[in-house]
XYZ file of N, CA, C and O in Angstrom:
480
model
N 139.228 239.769 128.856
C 140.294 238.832 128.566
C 140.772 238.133 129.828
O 140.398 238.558 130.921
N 141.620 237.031 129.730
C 142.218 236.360 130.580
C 143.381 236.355 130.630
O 143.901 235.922 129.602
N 144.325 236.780 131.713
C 145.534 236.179 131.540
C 145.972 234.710 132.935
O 145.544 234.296 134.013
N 147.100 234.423 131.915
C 147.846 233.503 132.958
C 149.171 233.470 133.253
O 150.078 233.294 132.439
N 149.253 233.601 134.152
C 150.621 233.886 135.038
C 151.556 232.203 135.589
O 151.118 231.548 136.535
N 152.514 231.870 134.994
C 153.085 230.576 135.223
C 154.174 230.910 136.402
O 154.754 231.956 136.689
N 154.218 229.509 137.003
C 155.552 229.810 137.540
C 156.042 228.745 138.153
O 155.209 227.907 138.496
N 157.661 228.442 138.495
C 157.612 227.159 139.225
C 158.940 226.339 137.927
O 159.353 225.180 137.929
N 159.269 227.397 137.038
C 160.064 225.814 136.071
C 161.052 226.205 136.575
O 161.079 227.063 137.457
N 162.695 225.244 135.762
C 163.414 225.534 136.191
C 164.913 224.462 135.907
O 165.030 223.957 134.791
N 165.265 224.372 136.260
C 166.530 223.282 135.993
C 166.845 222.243 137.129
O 167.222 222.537 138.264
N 166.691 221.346 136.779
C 166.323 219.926 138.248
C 167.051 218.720 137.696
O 166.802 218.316 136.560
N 168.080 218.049 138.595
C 168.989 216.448 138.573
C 167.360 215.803 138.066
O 166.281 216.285 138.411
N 167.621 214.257 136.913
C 166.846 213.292 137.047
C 166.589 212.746 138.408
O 167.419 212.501 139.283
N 164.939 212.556 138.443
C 164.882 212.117 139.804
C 164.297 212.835 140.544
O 163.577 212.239 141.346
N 164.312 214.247 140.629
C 163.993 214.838 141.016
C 162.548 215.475 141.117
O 161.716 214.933 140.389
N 162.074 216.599 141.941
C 160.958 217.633 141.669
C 160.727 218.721 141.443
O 161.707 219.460 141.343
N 159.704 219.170 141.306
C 158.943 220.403 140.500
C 157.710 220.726 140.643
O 156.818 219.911 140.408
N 157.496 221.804 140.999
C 155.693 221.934 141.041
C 155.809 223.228 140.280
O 156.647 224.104 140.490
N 154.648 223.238 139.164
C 154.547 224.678 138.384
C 152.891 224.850 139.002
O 152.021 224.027 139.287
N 152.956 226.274 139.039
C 151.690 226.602 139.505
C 150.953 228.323 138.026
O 151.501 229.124 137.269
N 149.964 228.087 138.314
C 149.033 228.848 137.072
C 148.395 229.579 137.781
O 148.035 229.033 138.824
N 147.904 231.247 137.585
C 146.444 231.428 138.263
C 145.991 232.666 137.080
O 146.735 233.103 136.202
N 145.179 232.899 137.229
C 144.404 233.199 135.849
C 143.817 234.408 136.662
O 143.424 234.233 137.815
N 143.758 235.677 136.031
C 143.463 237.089 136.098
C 142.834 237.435 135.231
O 142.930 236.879 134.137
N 141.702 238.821 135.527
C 141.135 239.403 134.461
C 139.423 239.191 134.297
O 138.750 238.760 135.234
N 138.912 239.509 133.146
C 137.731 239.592 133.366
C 137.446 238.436 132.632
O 137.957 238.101 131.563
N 136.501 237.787 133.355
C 135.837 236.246 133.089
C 134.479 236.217 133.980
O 134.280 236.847 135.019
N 133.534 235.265 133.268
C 132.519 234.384 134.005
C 132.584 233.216 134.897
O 131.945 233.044 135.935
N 133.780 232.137 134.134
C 134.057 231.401 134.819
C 134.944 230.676 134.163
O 135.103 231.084 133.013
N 135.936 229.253 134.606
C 136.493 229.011 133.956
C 135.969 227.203 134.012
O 135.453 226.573 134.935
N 136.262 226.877 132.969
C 135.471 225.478 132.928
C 136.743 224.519 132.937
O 136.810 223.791 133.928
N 137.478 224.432 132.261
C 139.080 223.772 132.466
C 140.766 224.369 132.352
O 141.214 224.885 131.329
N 141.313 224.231 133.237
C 142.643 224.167 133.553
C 143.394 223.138 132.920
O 142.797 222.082 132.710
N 144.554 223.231 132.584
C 145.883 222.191 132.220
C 147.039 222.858 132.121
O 147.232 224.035 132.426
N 147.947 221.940 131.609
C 149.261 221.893 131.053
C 149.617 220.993 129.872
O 149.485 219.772 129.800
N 150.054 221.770 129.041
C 150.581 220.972 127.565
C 152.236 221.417 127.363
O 152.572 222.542 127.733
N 153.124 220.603 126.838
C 154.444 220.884 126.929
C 155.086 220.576 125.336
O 154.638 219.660 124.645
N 156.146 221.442 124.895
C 156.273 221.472 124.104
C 158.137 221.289 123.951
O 158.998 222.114 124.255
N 158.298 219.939 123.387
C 159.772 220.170 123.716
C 160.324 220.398 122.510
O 159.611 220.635 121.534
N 162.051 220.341 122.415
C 162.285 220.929 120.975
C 162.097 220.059 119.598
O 162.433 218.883 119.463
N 161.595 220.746 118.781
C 161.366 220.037 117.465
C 159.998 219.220 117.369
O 159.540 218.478 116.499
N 159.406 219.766 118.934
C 158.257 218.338 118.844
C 156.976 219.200 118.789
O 157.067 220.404 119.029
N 155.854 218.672 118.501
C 154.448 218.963 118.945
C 154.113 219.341 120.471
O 154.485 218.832 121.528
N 153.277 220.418 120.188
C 152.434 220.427 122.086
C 151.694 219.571 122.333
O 150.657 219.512 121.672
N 151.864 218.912 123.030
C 151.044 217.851 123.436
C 150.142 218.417 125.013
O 150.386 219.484 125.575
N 149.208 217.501 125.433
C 148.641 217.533 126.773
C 149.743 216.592 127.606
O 150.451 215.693 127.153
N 149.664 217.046 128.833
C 150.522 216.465 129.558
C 148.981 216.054 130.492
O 148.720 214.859 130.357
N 147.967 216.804 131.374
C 147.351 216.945 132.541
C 146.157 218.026 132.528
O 146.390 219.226 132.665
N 144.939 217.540 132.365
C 144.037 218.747 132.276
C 142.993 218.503 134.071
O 142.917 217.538 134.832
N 142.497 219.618 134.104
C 141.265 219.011 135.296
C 140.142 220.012 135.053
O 140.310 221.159 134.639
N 138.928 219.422 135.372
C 137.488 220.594 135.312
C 137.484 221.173 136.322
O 138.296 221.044 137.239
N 136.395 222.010 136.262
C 135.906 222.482 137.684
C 135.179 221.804 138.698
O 134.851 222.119 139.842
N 135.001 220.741 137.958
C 134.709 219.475 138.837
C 135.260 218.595 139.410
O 134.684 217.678 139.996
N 136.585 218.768 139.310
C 137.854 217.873 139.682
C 137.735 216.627 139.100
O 137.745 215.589 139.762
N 137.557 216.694 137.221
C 137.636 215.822 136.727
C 138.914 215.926 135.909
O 139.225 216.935 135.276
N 139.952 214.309 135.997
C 141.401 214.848 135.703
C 141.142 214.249 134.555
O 140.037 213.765 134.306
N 142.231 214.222 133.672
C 143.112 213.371 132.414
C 144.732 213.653 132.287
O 145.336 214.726 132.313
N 145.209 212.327 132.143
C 146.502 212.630 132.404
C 146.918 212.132 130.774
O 146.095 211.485 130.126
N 148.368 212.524 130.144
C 148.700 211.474 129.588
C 149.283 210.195 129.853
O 149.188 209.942 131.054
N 149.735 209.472 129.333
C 150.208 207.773 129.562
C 151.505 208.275 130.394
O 151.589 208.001 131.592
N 152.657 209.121 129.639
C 153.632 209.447 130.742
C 153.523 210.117 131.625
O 154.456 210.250 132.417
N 152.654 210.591 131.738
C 152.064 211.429 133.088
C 151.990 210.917 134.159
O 152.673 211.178 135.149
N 150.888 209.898 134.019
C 150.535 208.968 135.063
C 151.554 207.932 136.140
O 152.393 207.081 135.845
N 151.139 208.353 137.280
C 152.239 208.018 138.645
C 153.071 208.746 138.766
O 153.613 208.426 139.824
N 153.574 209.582 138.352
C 154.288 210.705 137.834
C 154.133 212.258 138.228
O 154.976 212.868 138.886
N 153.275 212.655 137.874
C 152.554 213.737 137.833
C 151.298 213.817 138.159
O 150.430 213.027 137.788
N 151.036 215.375 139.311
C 149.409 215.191 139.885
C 149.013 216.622 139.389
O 149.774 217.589 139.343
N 147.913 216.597 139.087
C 147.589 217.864 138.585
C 146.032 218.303 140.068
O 145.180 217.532 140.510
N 146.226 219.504 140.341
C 145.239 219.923 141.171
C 144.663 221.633 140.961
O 145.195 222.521 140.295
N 143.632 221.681 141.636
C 143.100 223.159 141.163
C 142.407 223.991 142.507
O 141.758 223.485 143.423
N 142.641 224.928 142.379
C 141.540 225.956 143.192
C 140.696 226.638 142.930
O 140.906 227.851 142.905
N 139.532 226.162 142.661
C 138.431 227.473 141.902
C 138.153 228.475 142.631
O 137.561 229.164 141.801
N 138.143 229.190 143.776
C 138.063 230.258 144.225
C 139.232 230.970 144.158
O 139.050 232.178 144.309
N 140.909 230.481 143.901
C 141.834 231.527 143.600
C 141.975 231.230 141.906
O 142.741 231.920 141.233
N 141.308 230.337 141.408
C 141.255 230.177 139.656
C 142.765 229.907 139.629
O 143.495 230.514 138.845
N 143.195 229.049 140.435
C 144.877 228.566 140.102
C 144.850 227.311 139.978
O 144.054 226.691 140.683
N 145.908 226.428 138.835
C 146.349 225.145 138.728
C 147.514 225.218 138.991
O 148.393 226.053 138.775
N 147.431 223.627 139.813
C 149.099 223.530 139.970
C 149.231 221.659 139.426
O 148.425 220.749 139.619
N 150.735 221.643 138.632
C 151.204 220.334 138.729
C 152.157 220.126 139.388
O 153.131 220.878 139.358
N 152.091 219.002 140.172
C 153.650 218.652 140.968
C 153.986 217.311 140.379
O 153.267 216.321 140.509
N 155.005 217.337 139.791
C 156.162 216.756 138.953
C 156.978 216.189 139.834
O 157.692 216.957 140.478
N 157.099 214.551 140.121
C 157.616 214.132 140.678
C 159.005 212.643 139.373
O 158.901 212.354 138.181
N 159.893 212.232 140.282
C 160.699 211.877 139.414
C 160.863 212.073 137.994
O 160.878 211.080 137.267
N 160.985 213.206 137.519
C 161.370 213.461 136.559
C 162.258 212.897 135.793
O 162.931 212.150 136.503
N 162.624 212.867 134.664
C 163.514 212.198 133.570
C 163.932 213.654 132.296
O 163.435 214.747 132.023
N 164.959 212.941 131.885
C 165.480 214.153 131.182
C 164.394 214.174 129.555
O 164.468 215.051 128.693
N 163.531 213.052 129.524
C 162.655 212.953 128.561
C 161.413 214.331 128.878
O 160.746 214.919 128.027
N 161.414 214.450 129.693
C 160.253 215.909 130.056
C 160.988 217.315 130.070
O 160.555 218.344 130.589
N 162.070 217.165 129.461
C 162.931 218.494 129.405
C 161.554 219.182 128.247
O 161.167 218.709 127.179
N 161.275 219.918 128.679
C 160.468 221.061 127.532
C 159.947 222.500 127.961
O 160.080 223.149 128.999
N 159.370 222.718 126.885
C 158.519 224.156 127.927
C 156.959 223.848 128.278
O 156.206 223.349 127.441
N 156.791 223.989 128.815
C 155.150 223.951 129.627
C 154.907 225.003 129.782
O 155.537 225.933 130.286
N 153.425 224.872 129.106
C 152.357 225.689 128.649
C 150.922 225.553 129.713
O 150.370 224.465 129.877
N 150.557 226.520 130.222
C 149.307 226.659 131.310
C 147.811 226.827 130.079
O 147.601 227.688 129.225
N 147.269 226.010 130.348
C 145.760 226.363 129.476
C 144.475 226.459 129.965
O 143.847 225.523 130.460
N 144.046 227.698 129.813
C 142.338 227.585 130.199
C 141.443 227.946 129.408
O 141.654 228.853 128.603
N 140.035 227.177 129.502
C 138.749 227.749 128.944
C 138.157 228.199 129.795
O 137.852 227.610 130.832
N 137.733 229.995 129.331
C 137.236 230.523 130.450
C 135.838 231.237 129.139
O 135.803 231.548 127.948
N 134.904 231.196 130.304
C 133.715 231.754 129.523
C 133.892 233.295 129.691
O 134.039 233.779 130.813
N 133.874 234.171 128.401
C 134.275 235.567 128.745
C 132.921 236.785 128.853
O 132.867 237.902 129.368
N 131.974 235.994 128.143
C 130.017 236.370 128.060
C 130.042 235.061 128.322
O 130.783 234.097 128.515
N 128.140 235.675 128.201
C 127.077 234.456 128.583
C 127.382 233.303 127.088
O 127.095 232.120 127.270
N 127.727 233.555 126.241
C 127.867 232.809 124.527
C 128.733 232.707 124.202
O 128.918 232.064 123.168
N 129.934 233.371 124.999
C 131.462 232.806 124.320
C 132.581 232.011 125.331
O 132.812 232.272 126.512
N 132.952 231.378 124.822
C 134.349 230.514 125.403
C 135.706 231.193 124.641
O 135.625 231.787 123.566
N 136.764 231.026 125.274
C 138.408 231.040 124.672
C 139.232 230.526 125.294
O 139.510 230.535 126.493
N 139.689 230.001 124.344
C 141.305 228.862 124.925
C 142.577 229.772 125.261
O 143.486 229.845 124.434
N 142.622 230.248 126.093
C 144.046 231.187 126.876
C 145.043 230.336 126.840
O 144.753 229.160 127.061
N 146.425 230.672 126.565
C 147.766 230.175 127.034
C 148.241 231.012 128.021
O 147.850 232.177 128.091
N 148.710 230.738 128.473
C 150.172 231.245 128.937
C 151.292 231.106 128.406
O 151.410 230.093 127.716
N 152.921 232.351 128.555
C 153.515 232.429 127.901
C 154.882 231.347 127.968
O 155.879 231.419 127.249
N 154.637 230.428 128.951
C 155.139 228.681 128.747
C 156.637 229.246 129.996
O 157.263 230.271 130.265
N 156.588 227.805 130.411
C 157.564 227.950 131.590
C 158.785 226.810 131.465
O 158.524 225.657 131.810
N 160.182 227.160 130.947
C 161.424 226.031 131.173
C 161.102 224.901 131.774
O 160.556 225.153 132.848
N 161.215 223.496 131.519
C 161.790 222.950 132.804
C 163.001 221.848 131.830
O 163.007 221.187 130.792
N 163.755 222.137 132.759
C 165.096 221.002 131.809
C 165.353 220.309 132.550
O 165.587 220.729 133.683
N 165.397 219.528 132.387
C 166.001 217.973 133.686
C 167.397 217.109 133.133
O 167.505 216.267 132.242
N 168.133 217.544 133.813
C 169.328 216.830 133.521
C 169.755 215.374 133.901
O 169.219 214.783 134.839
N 170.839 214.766 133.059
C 171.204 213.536 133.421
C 172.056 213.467 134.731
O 172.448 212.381 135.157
């Protein structure tokens, strides 16, 4: 299995920053993608920021200029740094990976989601 360990949310003025960071433990082959999906109240999880092991990104539309998503494959950690924030990204954020666990299987891991509230 995989776990993931979040960390980094928190309560921040509009305007402000944030970096949440991920690193992934346990027994694996490898992991093929990292992200973050956020879930605010009443709403759907959405993707916010994914990247491969190839340092191939995708952001969403509010993401972009905004938010950088980066990775380390030798410590198997993601991090996003969250820059000017708005009280519209108040949610919880969720860490996601596909990690190959055999030679024939994949699984989509969460993590158990990290605050961030941004005030007016």
């Amino acid at each position: 299995q995989v776990t993931l360990v979040e960390s980094g949310g928190g309560l921040v003025q509009a305007g402000g920053s944030l970096r949440l960071s991920c690193a992934a433990s346990g027994s694996f082959l490898r992991i093929h993608t990292m992200g973050w999906y956020r879930q605010a109240p009443g709403k759907q999880r959405d993707l916010v920021a994914t990247i491969t092991s190839g340092d191939s990104t995708n952001y969403a539309d509010s993401a972009k200029g905004r938010f950088t998503i980066s990775r380390d494959n030798a410590k198997n950690s993601v991090t996003l740094q969250m820059n000017s924030l708005k009280p519209e990204d108040t949610a919880v954020y969720y860490c996601a990976a596909d990690a190959w666990t055999t030679s024939h299987t994949s699984w989509r891991t969460w993590g158990q989601g990290t605050q961030v509230t941004v005030s007016s």
